[in-house]
Amino acid sequence: MGGGGQRRRWEYWWVAVRFSLLLCLGEKVSAQIRYSIPEEVKEGSVVGNVAKDLGLDVSTLVERRFRIVSGSKDALFQVNQNNGVLYVHKNIDREEVCDGDSACLIDLKMVVENPLEIHYVGVEITDVNDNSPSFPDIAKGLDISESTHAGSHFQLPAARDLDSGINSIRLYKLSQNAHFELEVRDRGDEKVPFLVLQKTLDREQKCEHRLLLTAIDGGNPPRSTNLNLTVTVLDINDNRPVFSQEVYTVTLEENVSINTVVIQVKAIDLDEAVNGDVEYSLGRDLNRKVYEVFNLDGVTGEIRVKGEVDFESTEVYRLDVQASDKGQPPMTVSCRVIIKITDVNDNQPDIEVTSLSNLVREDAKPGTVVYLISVTDKDSGINGKVLCSLSDTVPFELKPSYQDNMYSLVTKQRLDRELVSHYDITITATDCGQPPLSTFKTLSVQISDVNDNSPEFSQTPLQLYLAENNAPGASIFSVSATDKDLNENAVISYHIVRGEGTLNDMASFLNINSENGHISALKSFDFESLKTFQFQVVATDSGTPLLSSNVTVNVFILDQNDNAPVILYPVSANGSAEGLEEIPRNVNVGHLVTKVRAYDADIGYNGWLLFSLQEVTDHSLFALDRYTGQIRTLRSFTETDEAEHKLVILVKDNGNVSLSATATVIIKVVEPKEAFAASDVKSSVKDEEENSVTFYLIITLGSVSTLFLISIIVLIVMQCSKTPDYSSKYLQDTNYDGTLCHSIQYRSGDNRYMLVGPRMSIGSTIVPGSNGNTLVIPEDRRRASGEMRSETLRQDPRSRPQSLSHTQPRKLTPKVPNSDWRYSASLRAGMQSSVHMEESSVMQGAQGVLVQNWPTVSSAAGDAEGGEVSPPMGAGVDSNSWHFRYGAGGPGGPPQHLKPGEVPPEAFIIPGSPAIISIRQQGGEDDKSDFISFGKKEEAKKKKKKKKEKKDKKDKGKDDDE
């Protein structure tokens, strides 16, 4: 027992020495490690610390799933994940694991993950002398004729030892005797004992000899076994058969058909008769497979195939063929037949795939390992050489390993899951035999999503047309974005970009559902106070990192008919729409009694007012103009007519649902003297009340006018002092003549009126639907402009006013109302009371402002007393920058008192003044009553003029009485 333990320790020491020499002297081959252990070691015996030898961190082995994935038969070895030690898991019998005398090497394939690494470890199983030699039989009998000559050889059965190398059969010993000695012949892979006759036998002296043959191996201590030999001395048969050669060698392809003749052996016996008849037989101590695969014809000596010949099972067959005559005793001789099997390409390659996961991130770098592929072929030589390829055009490639028939499937370019989310990769393994054999294997690779796509809106920017007076809290709009990613990377949330909290920041009044993008307004919007605004919505996904995109939403508020008409006149002292008008009884037919004035804060048709009589005491006396609100007499008063008449005027707009207001006018018919007296009393009271207001207005208007005129003069002087620059950018526009005015024309019978405002060329026609301030100048205007250019180039075309002498009256083309225009409240005052809706004209404002339809103006037929006209309400015209020009002959030439290029001061309107514009019809060329008045100043002048007219009429009445 002690000797066995000492032998074990010596073997372990020898293994350690061999391993150290291997590490120090061996070549480093890509983490290839080889260990050596003897067979029959105890279970749990340590082979080596693989993790330490590979340079792996022991603390990460469990996390990285360090394990053996293939190469271990029946799990002979296991690796400890806690310390990286490779140990024996089952008892190892070298004779069971390996066949033959060659080195017994077991290849282990070991894998660690994160990152994926594969290492190859070879374990060599060394032989120990654990098997004793053995003979096929316990006893062996030989028949030897007494006539056998000395020196004759008789082959004895060879002993077999399952051990290899030094532990196999080393020598044979024969017991002491007088007639025989032992001769051992080396036949390549084994030693064959022969019994040699040294001394002729004499049957009469001894007919039987008993010998003991001992086979001894080379182990330490050596093992042995005995064979009992019994030699029977026979009578003479003095010639034995002789084979043509002692060793026959033949080559045979695998998979040959049954009954194929492999070889024929031939032995000759010189004896005659039965002593010369030879019979053939196979030795009784051959490998079992020999009897299963081959058959020997005892008469002819032909060896035939009777079973399947497979190179992968056995490469070489060794047969002992005996030839015996029929003499008495029979004489026997033997020979060796070696049959070498040649390989045929009859095995397809086998593909073995090792993978941790078939899921690859789409942002994986090129060269990322997806699968480990091992290809084997049972054939040998060129038939076992295998080539692998990918049949499809995929973003993957096979990268060969340092070891033959080992490949890694790696990515060769960037992946995009949004383009292709799944790959079925077909691997083809083809050997180099003839004909070549192939194996196909399909691998599935799923591409996992990463957050590499921002949310996208289908349209940008978005337009929202929202009717005013929306319900607070109700949904007004919905935005939606899409994300090409998956799962949480495609979960989109929305939010509105908030401003600085200023009054113009409408985003603070909006709320958005972060999940579905529904936008609701927290307040009701009013078109009259807000026309348009914009805000931004940001869509953000839920991936890591967060990706977002935004979209601008332009909101246009649409006008609704939500404002009822407001009566401006008549208005009583308590604020009600009631008024008292006194007229003389002797007025003529068509006499203007009064005007009902009203305005509507809405625009377009919603702000277009119509007047109608809702209630009147006598329909034959008074008529109401539907468009201007003027009340006129239809006939002269008679003595039978009542002295007081009540008129209820209904003012309504043209919205889908019309809104209206009423005004009550009490008309009192008085005698002429009473009318003048009452008028004087009222005028004197009003004059006293308005004297102070008028005084301040005159001072303010005079100051502003003086400053404005001084500014104009300074600008003209500065421009005149400049040298003319004919390359000015303003000369590039041939349609521009240097004026500061728009012109809008009105027609009333034979009279034509022109409304002039900033930034429009006189004599130009506004083209409906044109962009910006595009004006079309008639041909005659272009020629006239060319003549004037020499005098106007010295002045700044943006600041110098020009004469209206070249303006030709134009009829403006109507266009559909656009609700985007907003009428200023100050412009609405005179529209319904003084504008006759004959036809529509188009007005276009500054750059980027939309076009608006609005009615033209004409005074009532036969109105000798004139009227007041203002631009239409909501026309988008700045009420502080418009004036009228008119005349019986039209605006064909400049005023007589102006020089060319000058503009009368009354052609300009002082910024900040009220919007009611009054026009008096021109009575003569030098009529000083033609003026433009604004606001309260105009009212005061009108009252003074009315007072003067009444006084004149009163004096005239007195003269008539006298």
Short mmCIF file of C-alpha atoms in Angstrom, two decimals, residues 569 592 594-595 597 679 683 686-687 690 694 829-830 833-834 865-869 916-920 929 931-951:
data_model
loop_
_atom_site.label_atom_id
_atom_site.label_comp_id
_atom_site.label_asym_id
_atom_site.label_seq_id
_atom_site.Cartn_x
_atom_site.Cartn_y
_atom_site.Cartn_z
CA TYR A 569 -75.90 108.35 -32.66
CA LEU A 592 -81.85 115.14 -44.40
CA THR A 594 -80.55 113.03 -39.24
CA LYS A 595 -78.22 110.06 -39.57
CA ARG A 597 -74.62 106.00 -36.81
CA SER A 679 -81.43 125.66 -32.43
CA SER A 683 -76.05 125.76 -29.82
CA LYS A 686 -73.21 123.39 -26.29
CA ASP A 687 -70.74 126.09 -27.35
CA GLU A 690 -67.13 122.77 -25.64
CA THR A 694 -61.92 122.97 -28.45
CA ALA A 829 -67.98 105.00 -36.88
CA GLY A 830 -68.90 106.41 -40.24
CA SER A 833 -74.01 106.01 -41.59
CA SER A 834 -72.35 107.35 -44.71
CA GLU A 865 -75.61 119.25 -48.19
CA GLY A 866 -72.79 116.74 -48.39
CA GLY A 867 -72.04 113.93 -46.06
CA GLU A 868 -69.40 112.25 -44.00
CA VAL A 869 -67.47 109.33 -45.34
CA ILE A 916 -64.02 109.82 -38.16
CA ILE A 917 -63.25 111.51 -41.47
CA SER A 918 -65.54 114.21 -42.76
CA ILE A 919 -65.82 115.23 -46.40
CA ARG A 920 -67.73 118.21 -47.75
CA SER A 929 -65.20 125.04 -46.82
CA PHE A 931 -61.55 120.62 -45.26
CA ILE A 932 -60.76 117.44 -43.38
CA SER A 933 -61.68 117.46 -39.74
CA PHE A 934 -60.99 114.90 -37.06
CA GLY A 935 -62.72 113.99 -33.82
CA LYS A 936 -64.07 116.64 -31.53
CA LYS A 937 -62.51 119.49 -33.48
CA GLU A 938 -64.61 118.53 -36.48
CA GLU A 939 -67.73 118.28 -34.34
CA ALA A 940 -67.09 121.73 -32.92
CA LYS A 941 -66.64 123.24 -36.36
CA LYS A 942 -69.78 121.53 -37.61
CA LYS A 943 -71.76 122.88 -34.71
CA LYS A 944 -70.45 126.37 -35.34
CA LYS A 945 -71.30 126.10 -39.02
CA LYS A 946 -74.78 124.76 -38.27
CA LYS A 947 -75.28 127.60 -35.83
CA LYS A 948 -74.25 130.08 -38.50
CA GLU A 949 -76.56 128.47 -41.09
CA LYS A 950 -79.46 128.50 -38.70
CA LYS A 951 -78.79 132.13 -37.91
#
